[in-house]
Amino acid sequence: MGRIGILPTHVANQIAAGEVVERPASVVRELLDNALDAGARRIRVEVADGGKGLIRVTDDGCGLDRGDLELALERHATSKIRDASDLAAIRTLGFRGEALPSIAAVSAFRMASRPAGQAEGWEVSTRFGRGRTLRAVGCPAGTTVTVEELFLEIPARRRFLRSRRTEAAHVVQAVRLAAAAHPGVRLELVAEGRRVFRSEGREEDPAPLVALFGEELAGALLPVEGRAPGIEIRGAMAPPELARASSGGLHFFLNRRPIQGRLLWKAVREGYRGRLMTRFHPVGCLFIEMDPALVDVNVHPAKQEVRFREPEAVYRCVHQAVRRALDGVRAPAPTGAAEGARGEPPPLREGASLPWGGAPEPPPRAEGVADFLPPSWAAEAAPPAEAPSPGAPAVRRQPATGPAAAAVQPGEEPRGPVPGVSPGGLRLIGQLARTYILAEGPEGLVLVDQHAAHEGLLFRRFLERLAGGGGVASQALLVPEVFERPPADVARLPERRAVLERLGIDAEPFGHDQVAVRAVPSFLAGHGGAPRALVEILDRALSPAAEPAEALLHGLAATLACHAAVRADQELAPEEMESLLRELAAAEVRHCPHGRPVAWTVTLAEIRRGFGRT
C-alpha cells in the first residue's frame, strides 16, 4: 500500500484556514470585508470571550439567495472575479473565495441571509467543516454570520491564542480600522454585551480617528494631501513632537483596504527625516487611492501586503505629501519683536576671528553664538568652553535686557512643547546648568536647549545653502588627515566624492585601505573634535547602503551641524543668548536634525499648580 494519501476535505480546509484565520480578529476582518463588499451601510459586530466563544456580524447588504448560500462554503467560490484577468484590477476587499470555507472549517458556523426583494431567507450551517445543513428561515434583509467555538477542535491552534482581553483588543482594532477606512458606514461593536465602539456613518464623522488615536491627538493631526499620475493621497499625521515610542500608531489604507508595507513606512519616515527623535515613530493614517491595475493585492494570504507596479512613484508621492504637511507647521509670528530681530545678529566683538582658525585666542571666555552665525558662512560653530570653577552657580541670572513679557491670563492651560521661539515676547532670565537658556514668556517659563537650538539653526543654513546650489566654505589643511578604511569603503569614495565636496570636504583614496582628507569645512579647521566628526561623516558617506544623494547630503549636514554647534555645559554671555533667541525666531526652527525639540514651556498654570495656587 502506498504511503501517500489524499487528506479528507475538512482536514485540508483546516490546514488552509491557517493562512487566513490566525485569531478571532482575522475572522472579524474577513466578515467585515464581505459585508462592505455587499454594499452594507450598517454593520453590527458582537463578540464574547474575546471572539473565541462567539463572533456575530450582521449587515444590511445585498444578501444571498438560496443558490448563493449553497455555494458560499465551497472553496474558491466567489462573486468577485470570473477569470485570471480580473486579478489585474480588483476593486473589492475580498476576491479569493477562501474566507468563509476557512472560517467554517475551524468553528461552529452559521450564515443566514435574505436579499431585500425576497420574502424568506435561508441559513446554511456546518460544524468544523463536516456536513452541511440548509434551511429556510425568517430573517431581516442582509446577512448574519455567526461563528462559535473557534478552534475548539484544533487544540494546537487554540493554545496559541492569547487572553480574552488581548484577543478582544485585536478585534476592537480591526473594527476601528474598518470604520476609519469607511466613515460612511455605520459600524457598531458589542463586546461581552457592552457596546465599546460606534461610528455614525457620516464621512465627516471624527469618531474613527478619535478611536484610533484618542481625542487629544486626533485634534492635533495635520492634514496630508498628495497627487501623482494614478495616485491620490489624503490623510492626517501627528506633529513630530507627538511621535510615539511604539510603531503601532501609523496606519495605511489602499483603496480603503488596511495594509502594511515597508515601502510606505520608509516613505513616511523620509518625510519626517530630521524631525523625529531616535527610537520614536510617526503617528497618523494615510489613505491611498490608486488605479487597481497599478497594484497587486494578491501577494499575501491575508491581503495585508501589496506590490506596487511603480514603487518609486508611490514612495515619492507619500514622502513629499508628508513633508509638505509638516513644513506647513510654523511657529507663531513674533509679537512686538525688537527691531532687526529677523536680520543677522550684530557681532558682539570687533575683530573676532574664526572659532578654530589660526588667530590668537581672545580673552578667556566662551565664544559667542553670534560669532559663528555670520552672513558669510565663514564660521558656523563654537568650541567647547573651559568649565568654570566647581563652585559656580548652576543658574546665572541676568538683568532684564529684552522687552517686557506679555501678561499671562490667570488659569491659562498648559500647551506643552512650544513650536518655536518668539523673542519679542521673551525676557531673558539666564542660563541653567550651562545647557539651557531660561526666559520669561507670555505663557510662563521658556527653556531653550542651546545645543539643539544652535544645531537646528546650522542645519537649516546648510540645507538652504545646498538647495541653492552652493556648498559649505572649505579650508585646506596644511597636513592631510589620513584615516584607515576598509578597502571596500576606499573603492566607493570616487562615486561619493562630489557629495563630500559640497560639504566642504576634499577626500581621496590614499592607497587601498586609507583615505586622505585634504580640506574640511572652515569651522572645523584646527578644531580638536574634527577627526571624530570626519570619522562619522566618512562612515555614513562610504556606507554600502544605497542611499539617495539627497538623503546622504541631509544626513551628512546633520552630522556637521551637530559637531559645529555650541555644546551643552558651555557658558554663554547674555548677548549671545539673546542673539540665539533672535536667530531662532527668524528661522522658525522647531527641532534639531535628530528630532529633539529646541524649546519647552512650563506654563504659569503648571507653576501655580505646583505651588498649590490653583
Coordinates of N, CA and C in Angstrom, one line a residue, residues 459-589:
F459 N 21.9 73.6 10.8 CA 21.4 72.6 9.9 C 20.5 73.2 8.8
R460 N 19.7 74.2 9.2 CA 18.8 74.9 8.2 C 19.7 75.7 7.3
R461 N 20.7 76.3 7.8 CA 21.6 77.1 6.9 C 22.3 76.2 5.9
F462 N 22.8 75.1 6.4 CA 23.4 74.1 5.5 C 22.5 73.8 4.3
L463 N 21.3 73.4 4.7 CA 20.3 72.9 3.7 C 19.9 74.0 2.7
E464 N 19.8 75.3 3.2 CA 19.4 76.4 2.4 C 20.6 76.6 1.4
R465 N 21.8 76.6 1.9 CA 22.9 76.8 1.0 C 23.0 75.7 0.0
L466 N 22.8 74.4 0.4 CA 22.9 73.3 -0.6 C 21.8 73.4 -1.6
A467 N 20.6 73.7 -1.1 CA 19.4 73.8 -2.0 C 19.7 74.9 -3.1
G468 N 20.4 75.9 -2.8 CA 20.7 77.0 -3.7 C 21.9 76.6 -4.7
G469 N 22.3 75.4 -4.6 CA 23.4 75.0 -5.5 C 24.8 75.3 -5.0
G470 N 24.9 75.9 -3.8 CA 26.2 76.2 -3.2 C 26.7 75.1 -2.4
G471 N 27.7 75.4 -1.6 CA 28.3 74.4 -0.7 C 28.8 75.1 0.5
V472 N 29.4 74.3 1.4 CA 30.0 74.8 2.7 C 31.4 75.3 2.4
A473 N 31.7 76.5 3.0 CA 33.0 77.0 2.8 C 34.1 76.0 3.3
S474 N 35.1 75.9 2.5 CA 36.2 74.9 2.8 C 37.5 75.5 3.1
Q475 N 38.3 74.8 3.9 CA 39.7 75.3 4.2 C 40.6 74.2 4.0
A476 N 41.7 74.4 3.2 CA 42.7 73.3 3.0 C 43.5 73.1 4.3
L477 N 43.9 71.9 4.5 CA 44.7 71.5 5.6 C 46.2 71.5 5.2
L478 N 47.0 72.0 6.1 CA 48.5 72.0 5.8 C 49.0 70.6 5.7
V479 N 48.5 69.7 6.6 CA 48.9 68.3 6.6 C 47.6 67.5 6.5
P480 N 47.4 66.7 5.5 CA 46.2 66.0 5.3 C 45.9 65.0 6.5
E481 N 44.7 64.8 6.8 CA 44.3 63.8 7.8 C 44.1 62.5 7.1
V482 N 44.7 61.5 7.6 CA 44.7 60.1 6.9 C 43.9 59.2 7.9
F483 N 42.9 58.5 7.3 CA 42.1 57.6 8.1 C 42.2 56.2 7.5
E484 N 42.3 55.2 8.3 CA 42.2 53.8 7.9 C 40.8 53.5 7.6
R485 N 40.5 52.9 6.4 CA 39.2 52.5 6.0 C 39.3 51.1 5.3
P486 N 38.2 50.3 5.4 CA 38.2 49.1 4.7 C 38.4 49.3 3.2
P487 N 39.0 48.4 2.5 CA 39.2 48.6 1.0 C 37.9 48.8 0.3
A488 N 36.8 48.2 0.7 CA 35.5 48.4 0.0 C 35.1 49.9 0.1
D489 N 35.3 50.5 1.3 CA 35.0 51.9 1.5 C 35.8 52.8 0.6
V490 N 37.1 52.5 0.5 CA 38.0 53.3 -0.4 C 37.6 53.2 -1.8
A491 N 37.1 52.0 -2.2 CA 36.7 51.8 -3.6 C 35.4 52.6 -3.9
R492 N 34.6 52.9 -2.9 CA 33.3 53.6 -3.1 C 33.6 55.1 -3.0
L493 N 34.7 55.6 -2.6 CA 34.9 57.0 -2.4 C 34.8 57.8 -3.7
P494 N 35.3 57.4 -4.8 CA 35.2 58.3 -6.0 C 33.8 58.6 -6.4
E495 N 32.8 57.7 -6.2 CA 31.4 58.0 -6.6 C 30.7 58.8 -5.5
R496 N 31.3 58.9 -4.3 CA 30.6 59.7 -3.3 C 31.4 61.0 -3.1
R497 N 32.5 61.2 -3.8 CA 33.3 62.4 -3.6 C 32.6 63.7 -3.8
A498 N 31.8 63.8 -4.8 CA 31.1 65.0 -5.2 C 30.2 65.5 -4.0
V499 N 29.5 64.5 -3.3 CA 28.7 64.9 -2.2 C 29.5 65.5 -1.1
L500 N 30.7 64.8 -0.8 CA 31.5 65.3 0.3 C 32.1 66.7 -0.1
E501 N 32.4 67.0 -1.3 CA 32.9 68.3 -1.7 C 31.9 69.4 -1.5
R502 N 30.6 69.1 -1.7 CA 29.6 70.1 -1.4 C 29.5 70.5 0.1
L503 N 30.0 69.6 0.9 CA 30.0 69.8 2.3 C 31.4 70.4 2.8
G504 N 32.2 70.7 1.9 CA 33.5 71.3 2.2 C 34.6 70.3 2.5
I505 N 34.4 69.1 2.2 CA 35.4 68.0 2.5 C 36.0 67.5 1.2
D506 N 37.3 67.6 1.1 CA 38.1 67.1 -0.1 C 38.8 65.8 0.4
A507 N 38.3 64.7 -0.1 CA 38.9 63.4 0.3 C 39.2 62.6 -0.9
E508 N 40.3 61.8 -0.8 CA 40.7 61.0 -1.9 C 41.3 59.7 -1.4
P509 N 41.3 58.6 -2.2 CA 41.9 57.4 -1.8 C 43.4 57.6 -1.6
F510 N 43.9 56.9 -0.6 CA 45.4 57.0 -0.2 C 45.8 55.6 0.0
G511 N 46.2 54.9 -1.1 CA 46.5 53.5 -1.1 C 45.1 52.7 -1.1
H512 N 45.2 51.4 -0.8 CA 44.0 50.6 -1.0 C 43.2 50.6 0.3
D513 N 43.7 51.0 1.4 CA 42.9 50.9 2.7 C 43.0 52.2 3.5
Q514 N 43.3 53.3 2.9 CA 43.3 54.6 3.6 C 42.6 55.7 2.8
V515 N 42.1 56.7 3.5 CA 41.5 57.9 2.8 C 42.2 59.1 3.4
A516 N 42.6 60.0 2.5 CA 43.3 61.2 2.9 C 42.3 62.4 2.7
V517 N 42.1 63.1 3.8 CA 41.2 64.3 3.8 C 42.1 65.5 3.7
R518 N 42.0 66.3 2.6 CA 42.9 67.4 2.3 C 42.2 68.8 2.6
A519 N 40.9 68.8 2.8 CA 40.2 70.1 3.1 C 39.0 69.7 3.9
V520 N 38.6 70.6 4.8 CA 37.5 70.4 5.7 C 36.7 71.7 5.8
P521 N 35.4 71.7 6.2 CA 34.7 72.9 6.4 C 35.5 73.9 7.3
S522 N 35.4 75.2 6.9 CA 36.2 76.2 7.6 C 36.0 76.1 9.1
F523 N 34.8 75.9 9.6 CA 34.7 75.9 11.1 C 35.2 74.7 11.8
L524 N 35.7 73.7 11.0 CA 36.3 72.5 11.6 C 37.8 72.6 11.6
A525 N 38.4 73.5 10.8 CA 39.8 73.6 10.6 C 40.5 74.0 12.0
G526 N 41.4 73.1 12.4 CA 42.1 73.3 13.7 C 41.3 73.0 14.9
H527 N 40.1 72.5 14.7 CA 39.2 72.1 15.9 C 39.6 70.7 16.3
G528 N 39.8 70.6 17.6 CA 40.2 69.3 18.2 C 39.3 68.2 17.9
G529 N 38.0 68.5 17.8 CA 37.0 67.4 17.5 C 36.8 67.1 16.1
A530 N 37.6 67.7 15.2 CA 37.4 67.5 13.8 C 37.6 66.0 13.4
P531 N 38.7 65.4 13.9 CA 38.9 64.0 13.4 C 37.6 63.1 13.7
R532 N 37.1 63.2 14.9 CA 35.9 62.4 15.3 C 34.7 62.7 14.3
A533 N 34.5 64.0 14.0 CA 33.5 64.4 13.1 C 33.7 63.8 11.7
L534 N 35.0 63.8 11.3 CA 35.3 63.3 9.9 C 35.1 61.8 9.9
V535 N 35.4 61.1 11.0 CA 35.2 59.7 11.0 C 33.7 59.3 10.9
E536 N 32.8 60.1 11.6 CA 31.4 59.9 11.5 C 30.9 60.2 10.1
I537 N 31.4 61.2 9.5 CA 31.0 61.6 8.1 C 31.4 60.5 7.1
L538 N 32.6 60.1 7.2 CA 33.1 59.0 6.3 C 32.3 57.7 6.5
D539 N 32.0 57.4 7.7 CA 31.2 56.2 8.0 C 29.9 56.2 7.2
R540 N 29.3 57.3 7.2 CA 28.0 57.4 6.5 C 28.2 57.5 5.0
A541 N 29.1 58.4 4.6 CA 29.3 58.7 3.2 C 29.7 57.4 2.4
L542 N 30.5 56.6 3.1 CA 31.1 55.4 2.4 C 30.3 54.1 2.8
S543 N 29.2 54.3 3.4 CA 28.4 53.1 3.8 C 28.0 52.3 2.5
P544 N 27.9 51.0 2.6 CA 27.5 50.2 1.4 C 26.0 50.4 1.1
A545 N 25.2 50.9 2.0 CA 23.8 51.1 1.8 C 23.6 52.1 0.6
A546 N 22.7 51.7 -0.3 CA 22.4 52.6 -1.4 C 21.5 53.7 -1.0
E547 N 22.1 54.8 -0.6 CA 21.3 56.0 -0.1 C 21.2 57.1 -1.1
P548 N 20.0 57.6 -1.4 CA 19.9 58.6 -2.4 C 20.7 59.8 -2.0
A549 N 21.2 60.5 -3.0 CA 22.1 61.7 -2.8 C 21.5 62.7 -1.9
E550 N 20.2 63.0 -2.0 CA 19.6 64.0 -1.2 C 19.6 63.5 0.3
A551 N 19.2 62.3 0.5 CA 19.2 61.7 1.9 C 20.6 61.7 2.5
L552 N 21.6 61.4 1.6 CA 23.0 61.4 2.1 C 23.5 62.8 2.5
L553 N 23.2 63.8 1.6 CA 23.5 65.1 2.0 C 22.8 65.6 3.3
H554 N 21.6 65.2 3.4 CA 20.8 65.6 4.6 C 21.5 65.0 5.8
G555 N 21.8 63.7 5.8 CA 22.4 63.1 6.9 C 23.8 63.7 7.3
L556 N 24.6 63.9 6.2 CA 25.9 64.5 6.5 C 25.8 65.9 7.0
A557 N 24.9 66.7 6.5 CA 24.7 68.0 7.0 C 24.3 68.0 8.5
A558 N 23.5 67.0 8.9 CA 23.1 66.9 10.3 C 24.3 66.6 11.1
T559 N 25.2 65.7 10.7 CA 26.4 65.4 11.4 C 27.3 66.6 11.6
L560 N 27.4 67.4 10.5 CA 28.2 68.6 10.6 C 27.6 69.6 11.6
A561 N 26.3 69.8 11.5 CA 25.7 70.7 12.4 C 25.9 70.3 13.8
C562 N 25.8 69.0 14.1 CA 25.9 68.5 15.5 C 27.3 68.9 16.0
H563 N 28.3 68.6 15.2 CA 29.7 68.9 15.7 C 30.0 70.3 15.7
A564 N 29.3 71.2 14.9 CA 29.7 72.6 14.9 C 28.9 73.4 15.9
A565 N 27.9 72.9 16.5 CA 27.0 73.7 17.4 C 27.7 73.9 18.7
V566 N 27.2 74.9 19.4 CA 27.6 75.0 20.8 C 27.2 73.8 21.6
R567 N 28.0 73.5 22.6 CA 27.8 72.3 23.4 C 26.9 72.5 24.6
A568 N 26.4 71.5 25.1 CA 25.8 71.5 26.4 C 27.0 71.7 27.4
D569 N 26.8 72.3 28.5 CA 27.8 72.6 29.5 C 28.8 73.6 29.0
Q570 N 28.3 74.6 28.2 CA 29.1 75.7 27.7 C 28.5 77.0 28.1
E571 N 29.3 77.8 28.8 CA 28.7 79.1 29.3 C 28.6 80.1 28.2
L572 N 27.5 80.8 28.2 CA 27.2 81.8 27.2 C 26.9 83.2 27.8
A573 N 27.3 84.2 27.2 CA 27.1 85.6 27.7 C 25.6 86.0 27.4
P574 N 25.1 87.0 28.1 CA 23.7 87.4 27.8 C 23.5 87.8 26.4
E575 N 24.4 88.5 25.8 CA 24.2 89.0 24.4 C 24.2 87.7 23.5
E576 N 24.9 86.7 23.8 CA 25.0 85.5 22.9 C 23.6 84.8 23.0
M577 N 23.1 84.7 24.2 CA 21.8 84.0 24.4 C 20.7 84.8 23.7
E578 N 20.7 86.1 23.8 CA 19.7 86.9 23.1 C 19.8 86.8 21.6
S579 N 21.1 86.7 21.1 CA 21.3 86.5 19.7 C 20.8 85.2 19.2
L580 N 21.0 84.2 20.0 CA 20.4 82.9 19.6 C 18.9 82.9 19.6
L581 N 18.3 83.5 20.5 CA 16.8 83.6 20.5 C 16.3 84.4 19.3
R582 N 17.0 85.4 18.9 CA 16.6 86.2 17.7 C 16.7 85.3 16.5
E583 N 17.8 84.6 16.4 CA 18.0 83.7 15.2 C 17.0 82.6 15.2
L584 N 16.6 82.1 16.3 CA 15.6 81.0 16.3 C 14.2 81.6 15.8
A585 N 13.9 82.8 16.2 CA 12.6 83.4 15.8 C 12.7 83.6 14.3
A586 N 13.8 84.1 13.8 CA 13.9 84.4 12.3 C 13.8 83.2 11.5
A587 N 14.4 82.1 12.0 CA 14.4 80.8 11.2 C 13.2 79.9 11.5
E588 N 12.5 80.2 12.6 CA 11.4 79.4 13.0 C 11.8 77.9 13.1
V589 N 12.9 77.7 13.8 CA 13.4 76.3 14.0 C 12.6 75.6 15.1

